[in-house]
């Protein structure tokens, strides 16, 4: 038997053990961070390890690793597992291509481009559009900002930033906006955080006021980030209003749909992004709502010229054959690039666009189950709104941080908390499309039983 086959057998054995673990013990055995190096054999040593020891060490590591695919994991903006996507990702590992040239990636180039093409159609971008697969949502936002900067002043590429540029995003947007401003030379102090309304949506009138003031003060506004699914409340900024302002002042409009941009697939919910075709760039994370393995982020650009202007670099040693449309390294940030497209393609291909649509709609249906439960139960206070898969609430007035931490430490369920304005609350995310309505109701049951058994939490 070839070595790789033996290793794959080992892999299958470990996975089987993991799946059993997940059903027996949906919340992983927690190791306190201070105990980590004592509890597990993580040392790298001079000598090799025996096969049996290797296997048992691996089993211990797997058992202690947080389980994000189970029915009791609600902590993050991802969760669950799509089998066909797993198959695609495992094959991508076996194939081990790099996405920069057609020579090295072959049909994988077409797979990536097909996803981009179909996604551009769903957003409503026209013929000149294209895109790429960055390393994640933060990087998608970064690349969008760089394109905005370069479109505003192409000389930046050679001379560096000389103008006093400003960028705009809501107070509820993702923190990558601040980091990206720093990386791009715009500067963290030149990010303008615009107030959001009571539903967590950016207020366009405030945006325009700020832009006008900045122009008077001698700044150069270049970019507006519009969020499709804010991190805490899952709110959608009003695209059409923001697009009006961007057109008026000639600003790049980026839609950060890392969390909920996948609503482009849903006939029922795509209206939340009405006007999205007016944006200059759009990103979404298939590893969030669509349940592919991490990471799978898609950045779409209305005019592919902007991608080329900012990211292509002549490299004679690399681009020796085929055209630019097939040598994807000309529009990516990295040189060597992992194949993040195949897992999404195997999923999409197997269930069809209709199946992807179902995944999205199902999450909103689960959110409705949770919303109805919270609304109909006087022990709960609700803080989130309709059309969101983040359900934010408090139970019996218990401090959210305290309850979430206790639930986690006692291995009951893994759920996070967040804040909006002065309120802090539990945030239940119905993003795991493997869950049924019963699984959502089970979450509440498990939490309530825990509180009943631990009345000291009420003090
Ligand atoms: C998750 C998220 C990001 C960051 O995406 P990563 O892939 O984690 O880098 C950016 N914006 C929003 C709105 C997000 O929810």
Coordinates of C-alpha atoms and ligand atoms in Angstrom, one line a residue:
X1 CA 0.0 0.0 0.0
X2 CA 1.3 3.4 -0.9
X3 CA 2.2 5.7 2.0
X4 CA -0.5 8.2 1.1
X5 CA -3.2 5.5 1.2
X6 CA -2.1 4.5 4.7
X7 CA -2.2 8.1 5.7
X8 CA -5.7 8.5 4.3
X9 CA -6.9 5.5 6.1
X10 CA -5.6 7.1 9.3
X11 CA -7.4 10.3 8.3
X12 CA -10.7 8.4 7.8
X13 CA -10.2 6.7 11.2
X14 CA -9.6 10.0 12.9
X15 CA -12.6 11.6 11.2
X16 CA -14.9 8.7 12.2
X17 CA -13.7 9.2 15.8
X18 CA -14.3 12.9 15.5
X19 CA -17.9 12.4 14.2
X20 CA -18.7 10.1 17.1
X21 CA -17.2 12.6 19.5
X22 CA -19.4 15.3 18.0
X23 CA -22.6 13.4 18.6
X24 CA -21.6 12.1 22.1
X25 CA -20.1 15.4 23.2
X26 CA -21.3 18.3 21.0
X27 CA -19.4 20.8 23.1
X28 CA -15.7 19.9 23.3
X29 CA -13.8 19.1 26.4
X30 CA -12.5 22.5 27.4
X31 CA -8.8 22.9 28.4
X32 CA -8.0 26.1 30.2
X33 CA -5.5 28.1 28.3
X34 CA -3.1 28.1 31.3
X35 CA -3.3 24.3 31.2
X36 CA -2.9 23.7 27.5
X37 CA 0.8 22.8 27.3
X38 CA 0.5 20.5 30.3
X39 CA -2.7 18.7 29.2
X40 CA -1.7 17.9 25.6
X41 CA 1.5 16.7 24.1
X42 CA 2.1 19.6 21.7
X43 CA 5.9 19.5 22.0
X44 CA 7.9 19.1 18.8
X45 CA 10.9 16.8 19.5
X46 CA 14.1 15.8 18.0
X47 CA 13.0 12.2 17.7
X48 CA 10.0 10.8 15.7
X49 CA 6.9 9.6 17.5
X50 CA 5.6 6.0 17.2
X51 CA 2.6 5.5 15.0
X52 CA 0.3 4.5 17.8
X53 CA 1.4 7.4 20.0
X54 CA 0.9 9.7 17.0
X55 CA -2.6 8.5 16.6
X56 CA -3.6 8.8 20.3
X57 CA -2.1 12.3 20.5
X58 CA -4.1 13.3 17.4
X59 CA -7.3 11.9 19.0
X60 CA -6.7 13.9 22.1
X61 CA -6.1 17.1 20.2
X62 CA -9.2 16.5 18.1
X63 CA -11.4 15.8 21.2
X64 CA -10.2 19.1 22.9
X65 CA -10.7 21.3 19.8
X66 CA -13.8 23.4 19.8
X67 CA -16.5 21.7 17.6
X68 CA -18.0 24.2 15.2
X69 CA -20.1 21.8 13.3
X70 CA -22.4 20.6 16.1
X71 CA -26.0 21.6 16.9
X72 CA -24.8 23.4 20.0
X73 CA -22.4 25.8 18.5
X74 CA -23.8 29.3 17.9
X75 CA -20.8 31.4 18.7
X76 CA -19.5 32.6 15.4
X77 CA -20.7 33.7 12.0
X78 CA -20.1 30.2 10.6
X79 CA -21.1 26.7 11.7
X80 CA -22.2 23.4 10.4
X81 CA -20.8 21.4 7.5
X82 CA -21.8 21.0 3.9
X83 CA -20.6 17.5 2.9
X84 CA -20.1 18.3 -0.8
X85 CA -18.1 21.3 0.0
X86 CA -15.9 19.2 2.3
X87 CA -15.3 16.8 -0.6
X88 CA -14.2 19.7 -2.8
X89 CA -11.9 21.2 -0.2
X90 CA -10.2 17.8 0.5
X91 CA -9.7 17.4 -3.2
X92 CA -8.2 20.9 -3.4
X93 CA -5.7 19.7 -0.8
X94 CA -4.9 16.6 -2.7
X95 CA -4.5 18.5 -6.0
X96 CA -2.5 21.2 -4.4
X97 CA -2.6 23.7 -7.3
X98 CA -1.8 27.3 -7.1
X99 CA -4.3 29.6 -8.6
X100 CA -1.9 32.1 -10.3
X101 CA -1.5 30.6 -13.7
X102 CA -3.5 28.4 -16.1
X103 CA -0.4 26.3 -16.6
X104 CA -0.5 25.3 -12.9
X105 CA -4.2 25.4 -12.1
X106 CA -5.8 24.3 -15.4
X107 CA -9.6 23.8 -15.1
X108 CA -9.5 25.2 -11.5
X109 CA -9.2 28.6 -13.2
X110 CA -12.5 28.0 -15.0
X111 CA -14.1 26.8 -11.8
X112 CA -13.1 30.0 -10.0
X113 CA -14.1 32.2 -12.9
X114 CA -17.5 30.5 -13.2
X115 CA -18.3 31.2 -9.6
X116 CA -17.3 34.8 -10.1
X117 CA -19.3 35.2 -13.3
X118 CA -22.5 33.8 -11.8
X119 CA -22.0 35.9 -8.7
X120 CA -21.5 39.0 -10.8
X121 CA -24.8 38.2 -12.6
X122 CA -26.6 37.9 -9.2
X123 CA -25.3 41.2 -8.1
X124 CA -26.3 42.8 -11.4
X125 CA -22.8 43.8 -12.6
X126 CA -22.4 43.9 -16.4
X127 CA -19.9 42.5 -18.9
X128 CA -16.7 44.2 -17.7
X129 CA -17.0 42.8 -14.2
X130 CA -14.8 40.2 -12.6
X131 CA -13.4 39.3 -9.3
X132 CA -11.0 37.2 -7.2
X133 CA -10.9 35.0 -4.1
X134 CA -9.0 36.8 -1.4
X135 CA -8.0 35.1 1.9
X136 CA -11.2 36.3 3.7
X137 CA -13.6 39.1 4.2
X138 CA -11.0 41.4 5.8
X139 CA -8.8 41.0 2.8
X140 CA -11.7 41.5 0.4
X141 CA -12.4 44.8 2.1
X142 CA -8.7 45.7 1.9
X143 CA -8.5 45.0 -1.8
X144 CA -11.6 47.1 -2.4
X145 CA -10.1 50.0 -0.5
X146 CA -6.8 49.8 -2.4
X147 CA -8.7 49.9 -5.7
X148 CA -10.7 52.9 -4.5
X149 CA -7.4 54.6 -3.5
X150 CA -5.8 53.9 -6.9
X151 CA -8.8 54.9 -8.9
X152 CA -8.8 58.2 -7.0
X153 CA -5.1 58.8 -7.6
X154 CA -3.3 56.3 -9.8
X155 CA 0.1 58.0 -9.0
X156 CA -0.1 56.6 -5.4
X157 CA 1.1 53.3 -6.8
X158 CA 4.5 54.8 -7.6
X159 CA 4.7 57.9 -5.3
X160 CA 2.9 56.8 -2.2
X161 CA -0.1 58.6 -0.6
X162 CA 0.2 62.4 -0.7
X163 CA -3.4 63.5 -0.5
X164 CA -5.4 63.5 2.8
X165 CA -7.8 60.8 1.9
X166 CA -10.9 59.9 4.0
X167 CA -13.0 56.8 4.1
X168 CA -16.5 56.2 5.5
X169 CA -18.2 53.3 7.2
X170 CA -20.8 52.9 9.9
X171 CA -20.0 52.5 13.6
X172 CA -21.4 49.0 13.4
X173 CA -19.1 47.9 10.6
X174 CA -16.4 45.3 10.8
X175 CA -13.1 46.3 12.5
X176 CA -11.1 45.4 9.4
X177 CA -12.0 48.9 8.1
X178 CA -9.7 50.5 10.6
X179 CA -6.8 48.1 10.0
X180 CA -7.2 48.5 6.2
X181 CA -7.1 52.2 6.5
X182 CA -3.8 51.8 8.3
X183 CA -2.3 49.4 5.8
X184 CA -3.4 51.4 2.8
X185 CA -1.7 54.6 3.9
X186 CA -5.1 56.4 4.4
X187 CA -4.6 56.2 8.1
X188 CA -6.8 55.1 11.0
X189 CA -7.6 58.7 12.0
X190 CA -9.1 59.3 8.5
X191 CA -11.8 56.7 8.9
X192 CA -15.1 58.5 9.5
X193 CA -17.5 56.3 11.6
X194 CA -21.0 57.3 10.7
X195 CA -23.9 56.9 13.1
X196 CA -26.4 54.2 12.5
X197 CA -30.1 54.3 13.2
X198 CA -32.0 52.4 15.9
X199 CA -31.9 49.3 13.7
X200 CA -28.1 49.4 13.3
X201 CA -28.2 50.8 9.7
X202 CA -25.9 53.6 8.5
X203 CA -27.7 56.9 8.3
X204 CA -27.2 58.3 4.8
X205 CA -27.9 62.0 5.8
X206 CA -25.1 61.8 8.4
X207 CA -22.8 60.3 5.8
X208 CA -23.4 63.2 3.4
X209 CA -22.9 65.8 6.2
X210 CA -19.6 64.3 7.1
X211 CA -18.4 64.2 3.5
X212 CA -19.3 67.8 3.0
X213 CA -17.5 68.8 6.1
X214 CA -14.4 66.9 5.1
X215 CA -14.3 68.6 1.7
X216 CA -14.6 72.0 3.4
X217 CA -11.7 70.9 5.7
X218 CA -9.5 70.0 2.7
X219 CA -9.8 66.3 2.8
X220 CA -10.2 64.0 -0.2
X221 CA -13.1 61.6 0.4
X222 CA -12.6 58.4 -1.6
X223 CA -14.5 55.4 -0.3
X224 CA -17.7 54.3 1.4
X225 CA -18.0 50.9 3.0
X226 CA -21.6 49.7 3.1
X227 CA -22.3 46.6 5.3
X228 CA -24.6 43.8 4.3
X229 CA -25.1 42.1 7.6
X230 CA -23.5 44.0 10.5
X231 CA -21.5 41.8 12.9
X232 CA -23.7 42.2 15.9
X233 CA -27.3 42.9 14.7
X234 CA -27.0 41.5 11.1
X235 CA -28.3 44.8 9.8
X236 CA -28.2 45.9 6.1
X237 CA -27.1 49.5 5.3
X238 CA -29.4 51.2 2.8
X239 CA -27.5 50.7 -0.5
X240 CA -29.6 52.9 -2.8
X241 CA -29.3 55.9 -0.6
X242 CA -25.6 55.4 -0.1
X243 CA -25.1 54.9 -3.8
X244 CA -26.8 58.3 -4.5
X245 CA -24.2 60.0 -2.3
X246 CA -21.3 58.0 -3.8
X247 CA -22.4 59.1 -7.3
X248 CA -22.8 62.7 -6.3
X249 CA -19.3 62.9 -4.7
X250 CA -17.6 60.4 -7.0
X251 CA -16.7 57.9 -4.2
X252 CA -16.0 54.2 -4.5
X253 CA -18.9 52.2 -3.1
X254 CA -17.9 48.8 -1.6
X255 CA -20.5 46.4 -0.1
X256 CA -19.1 44.3 2.7
X257 CA -21.3 41.2 2.5
X258 CA -18.9 38.9 4.4
X259 CA -21.7 37.9 6.8
X260 CA -24.9 38.2 4.8
X261 CA -24.0 39.1 1.2
X262 CA -25.2 35.6 0.3
X263 CA -28.8 36.9 0.3
X264 CA -28.0 37.6 -3.4
X265 CA -29.1 34.0 -3.9
X266 CA -32.5 34.5 -2.3
X267 CA -35.6 35.8 -4.1
X268 CA -37.1 36.6 -0.7
X269 CA -34.2 38.5 0.8
X270 CA -32.2 40.0 -2.0
X271 CA -34.3 43.1 -1.7
X272 CA -32.3 43.9 1.4
X273 CA -29.5 44.9 -1.0
X274 CA -31.6 46.8 -3.5
X275 CA -29.4 49.0 -5.6
X276 CA -26.3 46.7 -5.1
X277 CA -25.6 46.8 -8.9
X278 CA -24.7 50.5 -8.4
X279 CA -21.7 49.5 -6.2
X280 CA -18.1 49.3 -7.4
X281 CA -17.3 46.2 -5.5
X282 CA -19.1 43.5 -3.5
X283 CA -17.8 40.8 -1.3
X284 CA -19.3 37.8 0.4
X285 CA -18.0 34.9 2.5
X286 CA -19.3 31.5 1.4
X287 CA -17.7 30.1 4.6
X288 CA -20.3 32.1 6.5
X289 CA -23.9 31.7 5.3
X290 CA -23.2 29.0 2.7
X291 CA -21.4 26.7 5.1
X292 CA -18.2 25.9 3.0
X293 CA -15.1 25.2 5.0
X294 CA -13.0 28.3 5.9
X295 CA -12.0 30.3 4.1
X296 CA -14.0 31.1 1.0
X297 CA -14.3 34.8 0.3
X298 CA -15.4 36.2 -3.1
X299 CA -14.6 39.8 -4.1
X300 CA -16.5 41.0 -7.2
X301 CA -15.5 44.2 -9.0
X302 CA -17.8 46.0 -11.5
X303 CA -14.9 47.0 -13.7
X304 CA -12.1 44.5 -13.9
X305 CA -9.7 47.3 -15.0
X306 CA -9.6 48.4 -11.4
X307 CA -8.4 45.0 -10.3
X308 CA -5.7 45.0 -12.9
X309 CA -4.6 48.6 -12.2
X310 CA -4.1 47.8 -8.5
X311 CA -2.9 44.2 -8.4
X312 CA -1.2 43.2 -11.6
X313 CA 2.6 43.2 -11.7
X314 CA 4.6 42.0 -14.7
X315 CA 6.5 38.9 -13.7
X316 CA 8.0 37.3 -16.8
X317 CA 9.2 34.3 -14.9
X318 CA 5.6 33.5 -14.0
X319 CA 3.3 34.5 -16.8
X320 CA 4.7 32.7 -19.7
X321 CA 1.7 31.1 -21.3
X322 CA -2.0 31.8 -21.9
X323 CA -3.8 35.1 -21.6
X324 CA -4.5 37.5 -18.7
X325 CA -8.1 36.1 -18.4
X326 CA -6.6 32.7 -17.5
X327 CA -3.7 33.8 -15.4
X328 CA -5.5 34.8 -12.2
X329 CA -2.3 35.9 -10.5
X330 CA -2.7 39.2 -12.4
X331 CA -5.7 40.1 -10.2
X332 CA -4.8 38.6 -6.8
X333 CA -3.0 40.0 -3.8
X334 CA -0.8 36.9 -3.2
X335 CA 1.5 35.1 -5.5
X336 CA 0.9 31.5 -4.6
X337 CA -2.8 31.2 -3.8
X338 CA -4.8 28.3 -2.3
X339 CA -7.7 26.9 -4.3
X340 CA -10.7 28.2 -2.3
X341 CA -13.1 28.0 -5.2
X342 CA -13.4 24.2 -5.6
X343 CA -15.2 23.6 -2.3
X344 CA -17.8 26.2 -3.2
X345 CA -18.1 24.9 -6.8
X346 CA -18.6 21.3 -5.7
X347 CA -21.4 22.4 -3.3
X348 CA -23.0 24.7 -5.9
X349 CA -22.7 22.2 -8.7
X350 CA -24.3 19.4 -6.5
X351 CA -27.3 21.3 -5.1
X352 CA -27.8 23.9 -7.9
X353 CA -28.5 27.5 -7.5
X354 CA -31.9 26.4 -6.1
X355 CA -30.1 24.5 -3.4
X356 CA -27.9 27.4 -2.4
X357 CA -31.1 29.6 -2.3
X358 CA -32.6 27.0 0.1
X359 CA -29.6 27.1 2.4
X360 CA -30.0 30.9 2.7
X361 CA -33.8 30.9 3.1
X362 CA -33.5 28.1 5.7
X363 CA -31.3 30.3 7.9
X364 CA -33.9 33.1 7.9
X365 CA -36.6 30.5 8.6
X366 CA -34.6 29.3 11.7
X367 CA -34.2 33.0 12.7
X368 CA -37.9 33.4 12.6
X369 CA -38.3 30.4 14.9
X370 CA -35.9 31.9 17.4
X371 CA -37.5 35.4 17.0
X372 CA -41.0 34.0 17.6
X373 CA -39.8 32.1 20.6
X374 CA -38.2 35.1 22.2
X375 CA -41.1 37.4 21.4
X376 CA -43.7 35.0 22.9
X377 CA -41.8 34.5 26.1
X378 CA -41.9 37.2 28.8
X379 CA -38.7 36.0 30.4
X380 CA -36.9 37.3 27.4
X381 CA -35.9 40.8 26.1
X382 CA -35.3 41.1 22.4
X383 CA -32.8 43.5 20.9
X384 CA -32.6 42.5 17.3
X385 CA -35.0 43.0 14.4
X386 CA -36.7 41.2 11.5
X387 CA -34.7 40.2 8.4
X388 CA -31.6 39.2 10.4
X389 CA -30.1 35.8 11.2
X390 CA -28.6 37.3 14.4
X391 CA -31.1 36.9 17.2
X392 CA -30.1 39.1 20.2
X393 CA -31.8 38.8 23.6
X394 CA -31.4 38.5 27.3
X395 CA -33.0 35.9 29.5
X396 CA -34.4 36.8 32.9
X397 CA -32.2 39.9 33.0
X398 CA -29.1 37.7 33.4
X399 CA -25.8 39.4 32.4
X400 CA -25.1 38.2 28.9
X401 CA -21.3 37.8 29.5
X402 CA -21.9 35.9 32.7
X403 CA -24.4 33.5 31.2
X404 CA -22.5 32.8 28.0
X405 CA -19.3 32.2 29.9
X406 CA -21.0 29.8 32.3
X407 CA -22.7 27.9 29.4
X408 CA -19.3 27.5 27.7
X409 CA -17.3 26.5 30.8
X410 CA -19.9 24.0 31.8
X411 CA -20.0 22.6 28.2
X412 CA -23.7 23.2 27.8
X413 CA -23.6 25.2 24.5
X414 CA -21.3 27.7 22.8
X415 CA -23.0 31.1 22.1
X416 CA -21.6 34.6 22.1
X417 CA -22.6 38.0 23.2
X418 CA -22.5 41.4 21.7
X419 CA -23.5 45.0 22.3
X420 CA -25.5 47.7 20.5
X421 CA -25.7 51.2 22.1
X422 CA -25.8 50.7 25.8
X423 CA -27.3 47.2 25.7
X424 CA -25.3 44.0 26.0
X425 CA -27.0 40.7 25.0
X426 CA -26.7 37.2 23.9
X427 CA -26.3 36.8 20.1
X428 CA -27.7 33.6 18.7
X429 CA -26.7 33.1 15.1
X430 CA -28.9 30.8 13.0
X431 CA -26.2 30.3 10.4
X432 CA -25.8 26.5 10.6
X433 CA -28.1 25.3 7.8
X434 CA -27.9 21.8 9.1
X435 CA -30.0 22.8 12.1
X436 CA -33.7 22.2 12.2
X437 CA -36.3 24.3 14.0
X438 CA -36.2 21.8 16.8
X439 CA -32.4 22.3 17.2
X440 CA -33.1 26.0 17.7
X441 CA -35.8 25.4 20.3
X442 CA -33.4 22.9 21.9
X443 CA -30.9 25.7 22.4
X444 CA -33.4 27.6 24.4
X445 CA -34.4 24.5 26.4
X446 CA -30.8 23.7 27.2
X447 CA -30.1 27.2 28.3
X448 CA -33.3 27.5 30.4
X449 CA -32.6 24.2 32.1
X450 CA -29.1 25.4 32.9
X451 CA -30.4 28.5 34.5
X452 CA -33.0 26.5 36.5
X453 CA -30.2 24.3 37.8
X454 CA -28.0 27.3 38.6
X455 CA -30.3 29.8 40.3
X456 CA -27.3 31.8 41.6
X457 CA -27.0 33.2 38.0
X458 CA -30.1 35.2 38.7
X459 CA -28.3 37.3 41.3
Ligands
LIG1 C1 -16.7 38.2 9.1 C2 -16.7 39.5 8.6 C3 -15.6 40.2 8.0 C4 -14.3 39.5 8.1 O1 -14.2 38.4 7.3 P1 -13.0 37.4 7.5 O2 -13.2 36.3 6.5 O3 -13.2 36.8 8.9 O4 -11.7 38.2 7.4 C5 -15.8 41.4 7.5 N1 -16.9 42.0 7.5 C6 -18.0 41.5 8.1 C7 -19.3 42.2 8.0 C8 -18.0 40.2 8.6 O5 -19.1 39.7 9.2

